[in-house]
Amino acid sequence: MVSAQSSNLGKTYSLLMIKSFLIWTFTLAVCLLVVGFPLVVLMATVGCLLSIILQSVMPVSAVLLVAGALIMFNVMAVVLAAGVLTVKGVHPSEIKWLSWLHGEADQMQATVYAACPLTCEIKI
C-alpha cells in the first residue's frame, strides 16, 4: 500500500514537472516573439550580414547554415530557460505578470459615467 502511494506521488510529481516545463516553453516562446521583436529583427540583420560574409567561403549552404544556427539558438535558449525555471520550482501561476496565462482577469474599476454626478443625486 505504501509503495503504491509513493509510486503514484512520483508519477504525479513528474507529470506536474512536465506540465510546468511545457507551460514555461510556451510562455517564453510567445514572449520572445511578441516582446522580443526588436531582438528578432537584430538577429535577422546579423544573420543576413553573416550569410553574405560566409557566401564567399562556402557558396552553397551559407544561408542554410546561418538560418539553422539562428533558429537553433532561439529554440535552445527557450528550452534551457524553461528547464532552469522548472528545476528551480518556479511555477507560472506564481508569477504576477502572467495573469493572462492562467485566466485571472485584472480587477477593473467600475464604470462611472460623466452625467452621473449631475443626475444620480436628483430626487423627484
mmCIF file with all atom_site columns, C-alpha atoms in Angstrom:
data_model
loop_
_atom_site.group_PDB
_atom_site.id
_atom_site.type_symbol
_atom_site.label_atom_id
_atom_site.label_alt_id
_atom_site.label_comp_id
_atom_site.label_asym_id
_atom_site.label_entity_id
_atom_site.label_seq_id
_atom_site.pdbx_PDB_ins_code
_atom_site.Cartn_x
_atom_site.Cartn_y
_atom_site.Cartn_z
_atom_site.occupancy
_atom_site.B_iso_or_equiv
_atom_site.pdbx_formal_charge
_atom_site.auth_seq_id
_atom_site.auth_comp_id
_atom_site.auth_asym_id
_atom_site.auth_atom_id
_atom_site.pdbx_PDB_model_num
ATOM 1   C CA . MET A 1 1   ? 0.000   0.000  0.000   1.00 0.00 ? 1   MET A CA 1
ATOM 2   C CA . VAL A 1 2   ? 2.789   2.419  0.913   1.00 0.00 ? 2   VAL A CA 1
ATOM 3   C CA . SER A 1 3   ? 4.797   1.626  -2.229  1.00 0.00 ? 3   SER A CA 1
ATOM 4   C CA . ALA A 1 4   ? 1.693   2.151  -4.389  1.00 0.00 ? 4   ALA A CA 1
ATOM 5   C CA . GLN A 1 5   ? 1.141   5.580  -2.869  1.00 0.00 ? 5   GLN A CA 1
ATOM 6   C CA . SER A 1 6   ? 4.771   6.624  -3.282  1.00 0.00 ? 6   SER A CA 1
ATOM 7   C CA . SER A 1 7   ? 4.733   5.442  -6.908  1.00 0.00 ? 7   SER A CA 1
ATOM 8   C CA . ASN A 1 8   ? 1.560   7.415  -7.522  1.00 0.00 ? 8   ASN A CA 1
ATOM 9   C CA . LEU A 1 9   ? 3.090   10.517 -5.940  1.00 0.00 ? 9   LEU A CA 1
ATOM 10  C CA . GLY A 1 10  ? 6.195   10.136 -8.115  1.00 0.00 ? 10  GLY A CA 1
ATOM 11  C CA . LYS A 1 11  ? 4.071   9.935  -11.242 1.00 0.00 ? 11  LYS A CA 1
ATOM 12  C CA . THR A 1 12  ? 2.045   12.954 -10.180 1.00 0.00 ? 12  THR A CA 1
ATOM 13  C CA . TYR A 1 13  ? 5.191   14.953 -9.445  1.00 0.00 ? 13  TYR A CA 1
ATOM 14  C CA . SER A 1 14  ? 6.752   14.056 -12.791 1.00 0.00 ? 14  SER A CA 1
ATOM 15  C CA . LEU A 1 15  ? 3.553   14.984 -14.620 1.00 0.00 ? 15  LEU A CA 1
ATOM 16  C CA . LEU A 1 16  ? 3.494   18.330 -12.812 1.00 0.00 ? 16  LEU A CA 1
ATOM 17  C CA . MET A 1 17  ? 7.130   18.928 -13.778 1.00 0.00 ? 17  MET A CA 1
ATOM 18  C CA . ILE A 1 18  ? 6.396   18.105 -17.429 1.00 0.00 ? 18  ILE A CA 1
ATOM 19  C CA . LYS A 1 19  ? 3.328   20.352 -17.379 1.00 0.00 ? 19  LYS A CA 1
ATOM 20  C CA . SER A 1 20  ? 5.319   23.196 -15.842 1.00 0.00 ? 20  SER A CA 1
ATOM 21  C CA . PHE A 1 21  ? 8.100   22.748 -18.419 1.00 0.00 ? 21  PHE A CA 1
ATOM 22  C CA . LEU A 1 22  ? 5.644   22.819 -21.317 1.00 0.00 ? 22  LEU A CA 1
ATOM 23  C CA . ILE A 1 23  ? 3.863   25.893 -19.953 1.00 0.00 ? 23  ILE A CA 1
ATOM 24  C CA . TRP A 1 24  ? 7.197   27.682 -19.489 1.00 0.00 ? 24  TRP A CA 1
ATOM 25  C CA . THR A 1 25  ? 8.262   26.713 -23.014 1.00 0.00 ? 25  THR A CA 1
ATOM 26  C CA . PHE A 1 26  ? 5.042   28.097 -24.484 1.00 0.00 ? 26  PHE A CA 1
ATOM 27  C CA . THR A 1 27  ? 5.207   31.270 -22.398 1.00 0.00 ? 27  THR A CA 1
ATOM 28  C CA . LEU A 1 28  ? 8.837   32.030 -23.187 1.00 0.00 ? 28  LEU A CA 1
ATOM 29  C CA . ALA A 1 29  ? 8.322   31.344 -26.910 1.00 0.00 ? 29  ALA A CA 1
ATOM 30  C CA . VAL A 1 30  ? 5.358   33.740 -27.015 1.00 0.00 ? 30  VAL A CA 1
ATOM 31  C CA . CYS A 1 31  ? 7.284   36.368 -25.067 1.00 0.00 ? 31  CYS A CA 1
ATOM 32  C CA . LEU A 1 32  ? 10.240  36.008 -27.426 1.00 0.00 ? 32  LEU A CA 1
ATOM 33  C CA . LEU A 1 33  ? 8.027   36.521 -30.446 1.00 0.00 ? 33  LEU A CA 1
ATOM 34  C CA . VAL A 1 34  ? 5.949   39.381 -29.044 1.00 0.00 ? 34  VAL A CA 1
ATOM 35  C CA . VAL A 1 35  ? 8.173   41.308 -26.654 1.00 0.00 ? 35  VAL A CA 1
ATOM 36  C CA . GLY A 1 36  ? 11.471  40.303 -28.211 1.00 0.00 ? 36  GLY A CA 1
ATOM 37  C CA . PHE A 1 37  ? 10.581  41.513 -31.698 1.00 0.00 ? 37  PHE A CA 1
ATOM 38  C CA . PRO A 1 38  ? 13.426  44.083 -31.769 1.00 0.00 ? 38  PRO A CA 1
ATOM 39  C CA . LEU A 1 39  ? 15.801  41.280 -30.766 1.00 0.00 ? 39  LEU A CA 1
ATOM 40  C CA . VAL A 1 40  ? 14.476  39.123 -33.617 1.00 0.00 ? 40  VAL A CA 1
ATOM 41  C CA . VAL A 1 41  ? 14.993  41.997 -36.069 1.00 0.00 ? 41  VAL A CA 1
ATOM 42  C CA . LEU A 1 42  ? 18.550  42.450 -34.804 1.00 0.00 ? 42  LEU A CA 1
ATOM 43  C CA . MET A 1 43  ? 19.256  38.721 -35.145 1.00 0.00 ? 43  MET A CA 1
ATOM 44  C CA . ALA A 1 44  ? 17.849  38.723 -38.688 1.00 0.00 ? 44  ALA A CA 1
ATOM 45  C CA . THR A 1 45  ? 20.083  41.662 -39.615 1.00 0.00 ? 45  THR A CA 1
ATOM 46  C CA . VAL A 1 46  ? 23.166  39.989 -38.175 1.00 0.00 ? 46  VAL A CA 1
ATOM 47  C CA . GLY A 1 47  ? 22.156  36.745 -39.885 1.00 0.00 ? 47  GLY A CA 1
ATOM 48  C CA . CYS A 1 48  ? 21.885  38.451 -43.259 1.00 0.00 ? 48  CYS A CA 1
ATOM 49  C CA . LEU A 1 49  ? 25.288  40.050 -42.876 1.00 0.00 ? 49  LEU A CA 1
ATOM 50  C CA . LEU A 1 50  ? 26.800  36.788 -41.690 1.00 0.00 ? 50  LEU A CA 1
ATOM 51  C CA . SER A 1 51  ? 25.373  34.845 -44.616 1.00 0.00 ? 51  SER A CA 1
ATOM 52  C CA . ILE A 1 52  ? 26.749  37.446 -47.051 1.00 0.00 ? 52  ILE A CA 1
ATOM 53  C CA . ILE A 1 53  ? 30.183  37.099 -45.475 1.00 0.00 ? 53  ILE A CA 1
ATOM 54  C CA . LEU A 1 54  ? 30.035  33.292 -45.440 1.00 0.00 ? 54  LEU A CA 1
ATOM 55  C CA . GLN A 1 55  ? 28.805  33.184 -49.044 1.00 0.00 ? 55  GLN A CA 1
ATOM 56  C CA . SER A 1 56  ? 32.357  33.731 -50.276 1.00 0.00 ? 56  SER A CA 1
ATOM 57  C CA . VAL A 1 57  ? 33.706  30.871 -48.164 1.00 0.00 ? 57  VAL A CA 1
ATOM 58  C CA . MET A 1 58  ? 31.007  28.261 -48.742 1.00 0.00 ? 58  MET A CA 1
ATOM 59  C CA . PRO A 1 59  ? 28.679  29.384 -51.508 1.00 0.00 ? 59  PRO A CA 1
ATOM 60  C CA . VAL A 1 60  ? 26.143  26.555 -51.415 1.00 0.00 ? 60  VAL A CA 1
ATOM 61  C CA . SER A 1 61  ? 24.990  26.379 -47.814 1.00 0.00 ? 61  SER A CA 1
ATOM 62  C CA . ALA A 1 62  ? 25.833  29.703 -46.177 1.00 0.00 ? 62  ALA A CA 1
ATOM 63  C CA . VAL A 1 63  ? 22.225  30.887 -45.868 1.00 0.00 ? 63  VAL A CA 1
ATOM 64  C CA . LEU A 1 64  ? 21.034  27.489 -44.680 1.00 0.00 ? 64  LEU A CA 1
ATOM 65  C CA . LEU A 1 65  ? 23.813  27.294 -42.095 1.00 0.00 ? 65  LEU A CA 1
ATOM 66  C CA . VAL A 1 66  ? 23.156  30.782 -40.693 1.00 0.00 ? 66  VAL A CA 1
ATOM 67  C CA . ALA A 1 67  ? 19.363  30.384 -40.647 1.00 0.00 ? 67  ALA A CA 1
ATOM 68  C CA . GLY A 1 68  ? 19.616  26.987 -38.976 1.00 0.00 ? 68  GLY A CA 1
ATOM 69  C CA . ALA A 1 69  ? 22.070  28.304 -36.393 1.00 0.00 ? 69  ALA A CA 1
ATOM 70  C CA . LEU A 1 70  ? 19.829  31.261 -35.514 1.00 0.00 ? 70  LEU A CA 1
ATOM 71  C CA . ILE A 1 71  ? 16.729  29.110 -35.225 1.00 0.00 ? 71  ILE A CA 1
ATOM 72  C CA . MET A 1 72  ? 18.580  26.514 -33.146 1.00 0.00 ? 72  MET A CA 1
ATOM 73  C CA . PHE A 1 73  ? 19.969  29.266 -30.889 1.00 0.00 ? 73  PHE A CA 1
ATOM 74  C CA . ASN A 1 74  ? 16.443  30.584 -30.223 1.00 0.00 ? 74  ASN A CA 1
ATOM 75  C CA . VAL A 1 75  ? 14.985  27.135 -29.605 1.00 0.00 ? 75  VAL A CA 1
ATOM 76  C CA . MET A 1 76  ? 17.816  26.152 -27.279 1.00 0.00 ? 76  MET A CA 1
ATOM 77  C CA . ALA A 1 77  ? 17.538  29.435 -25.343 1.00 0.00 ? 77  ALA A CA 1
ATOM 78  C CA . VAL A 1 78  ? 13.811  28.912 -24.768 1.00 0.00 ? 78  VAL A CA 1
ATOM 79  C CA . VAL A 1 79  ? 14.206  25.240 -23.799 1.00 0.00 ? 79  VAL A CA 1
ATOM 80  C CA . LEU A 1 80  ? 17.167  25.966 -21.493 1.00 0.00 ? 80  LEU A CA 1
ATOM 81  C CA . ALA A 1 81  ? 15.363  28.844 -19.751 1.00 0.00 ? 81  ALA A CA 1
ATOM 82  C CA . ALA A 1 82  ? 12.215  26.730 -19.353 1.00 0.00 ? 82  ALA A CA 1
ATOM 83  C CA . GLY A 1 83  ? 14.294  23.892 -17.932 1.00 0.00 ? 83  GLY A CA 1
ATOM 84  C CA . VAL A 1 84  ? 16.044  26.145 -15.429 1.00 0.00 ? 84  VAL A CA 1
ATOM 85  C CA . LEU A 1 85  ? 12.754  27.667 -14.259 1.00 0.00 ? 85  LEU A CA 1
ATOM 86  C CA . THR A 1 86  ? 11.181  24.224 -13.948 1.00 0.00 ? 86  THR A CA 1
ATOM 87  C CA . VAL A 1 87  ? 14.116  22.758 -11.996 1.00 0.00 ? 87  VAL A CA 1
ATOM 88  C CA . LYS A 1 88  ? 14.136  25.740 -9.630  1.00 0.00 ? 88  LYS A CA 1
ATOM 89  C CA . GLY A 1 89  ? 10.467  25.032 -8.912  1.00 0.00 ? 89  GLY A CA 1
ATOM 90  C CA . VAL A 1 90  ? 9.052   28.291 -10.200 1.00 0.00 ? 90  VAL A CA 1
ATOM 91  C CA . HIS A 1 91  ? 5.518   27.649 -11.443 1.00 0.00 ? 91  HIS A CA 1
ATOM 92  C CA . PRO A 1 92  ? 3.908   30.057 -13.932 1.00 0.00 ? 92  PRO A CA 1
ATOM 93  C CA . SER A 1 93  ? 0.932   30.615 -11.614 1.00 0.00 ? 93  SER A CA 1
ATOM 94  C CA . GLU A 1 94  ? 3.314   32.211 -9.075  1.00 0.00 ? 94  GLU A CA 1
ATOM 95  C CA . ILE A 1 95  ? 4.353   34.965 -11.482 1.00 0.00 ? 95  ILE A CA 1
ATOM 96  C CA . LYS A 1 96  ? 2.236   38.103 -11.155 1.00 0.00 ? 96  LYS A CA 1
ATOM 97  C CA . TRP A 1 97  ? 2.595   39.395 -14.732 1.00 0.00 ? 97  TRP A CA 1
ATOM 98  C CA . LEU A 1 98  ? 1.478   36.051 -16.224 1.00 0.00 ? 98  LEU A CA 1
ATOM 99  C CA . SER A 1 99  ? -2.169  36.521 -15.231 1.00 0.00 ? 99  SER A CA 1
ATOM 100 C CA . TRP A 1 100 ? -3.138  36.281 -18.918 1.00 0.00 ? 100 TRP A CA 1
ATOM 101 C CA . LEU A 1 101 ? -1.808  32.731 -18.958 1.00 0.00 ? 101 LEU A CA 1
ATOM 102 C CA . HIS A 1 102 ? -3.956  31.209 -16.239 1.00 0.00 ? 102 HIS A CA 1
ATOM 103 C CA . GLY A 1 103 ? -7.161  33.113 -16.904 1.00 0.00 ? 103 GLY A CA 1
ATOM 104 C CA . GLU A 1 104 ? -7.153  35.518 -13.984 1.00 0.00 ? 104 GLU A CA 1
ATOM 105 C CA . ALA A 1 105 ? -8.529  38.815 -15.129 1.00 0.00 ? 105 ALA A CA 1
ATOM 106 C CA . ASP A 1 106 ? -7.202  42.001 -13.615 1.00 0.00 ? 106 ASP A CA 1
ATOM 107 C CA . GLN A 1 107 ? -9.644  43.773 -11.361 1.00 0.00 ? 107 GLN A CA 1
ATOM 108 C CA . MET A 1 108 ? -11.135 46.642 -13.283 1.00 0.00 ? 108 MET A CA 1
ATOM 109 C CA . GLN A 1 109 ? -12.763 49.705 -11.794 1.00 0.00 ? 109 GLN A CA 1
ATOM 110 C CA . ALA A 1 110 ? -16.486 50.182 -12.117 1.00 0.00 ? 110 ALA A CA 1
ATOM 111 C CA . THR A 1 111 ? -17.599 52.431 -14.930 1.00 0.00 ? 111 THR A CA 1
ATOM 112 C CA . VAL A 1 112 ? -18.507 55.963 -13.874 1.00 0.00 ? 112 VAL A CA 1
ATOM 113 C CA . TYR A 1 113 ? -20.479 57.917 -16.424 1.00 0.00 ? 113 TYR A CA 1
ATOM 114 C CA . ALA A 1 114 ? -19.870 61.619 -16.790 1.00 0.00 ? 114 ALA A CA 1
ATOM 115 C CA . ALA A 1 115 ? -23.519 62.551 -16.237 1.00 0.00 ? 115 ALA A CA 1
ATOM 116 C CA . CYS A 1 116 ? -23.903 60.514 -13.051 1.00 0.00 ? 116 CYS A CA 1
ATOM 117 C CA . PRO A 1 117 ? -22.650 63.168 -10.601 1.00 0.00 ? 117 PRO A CA 1
ATOM 118 C CA . LEU A 1 118 ? -25.240 65.552 -12.028 1.00 0.00 ? 118 LEU A CA 1
ATOM 119 C CA . THR A 1 119 ? -28.235 63.203 -12.167 1.00 0.00 ? 119 THR A CA 1
ATOM 120 C CA . CYS A 1 120 ? -27.661 60.485 -9.587  1.00 0.00 ? 120 CYS A CA 1
ATOM 121 C CA . GLU A 1 121 ? -28.452 62.687 -6.589  1.00 0.00 ? 121 GLU A CA 1
ATOM 122 C CA . ILE A 1 122 ? -31.645 64.225 -8.042  1.00 0.00 ? 122 ILE A CA 1
ATOM 123 C CA . LYS A 1 123 ? -34.767 63.040 -6.239  1.00 0.00 ? 123 LYS A CA 1
ATOM 124 C CA . ILE A 1 124 ? -38.117 63.759 -7.764  1.00 0.00 ? 124 ILE A CA 1
#
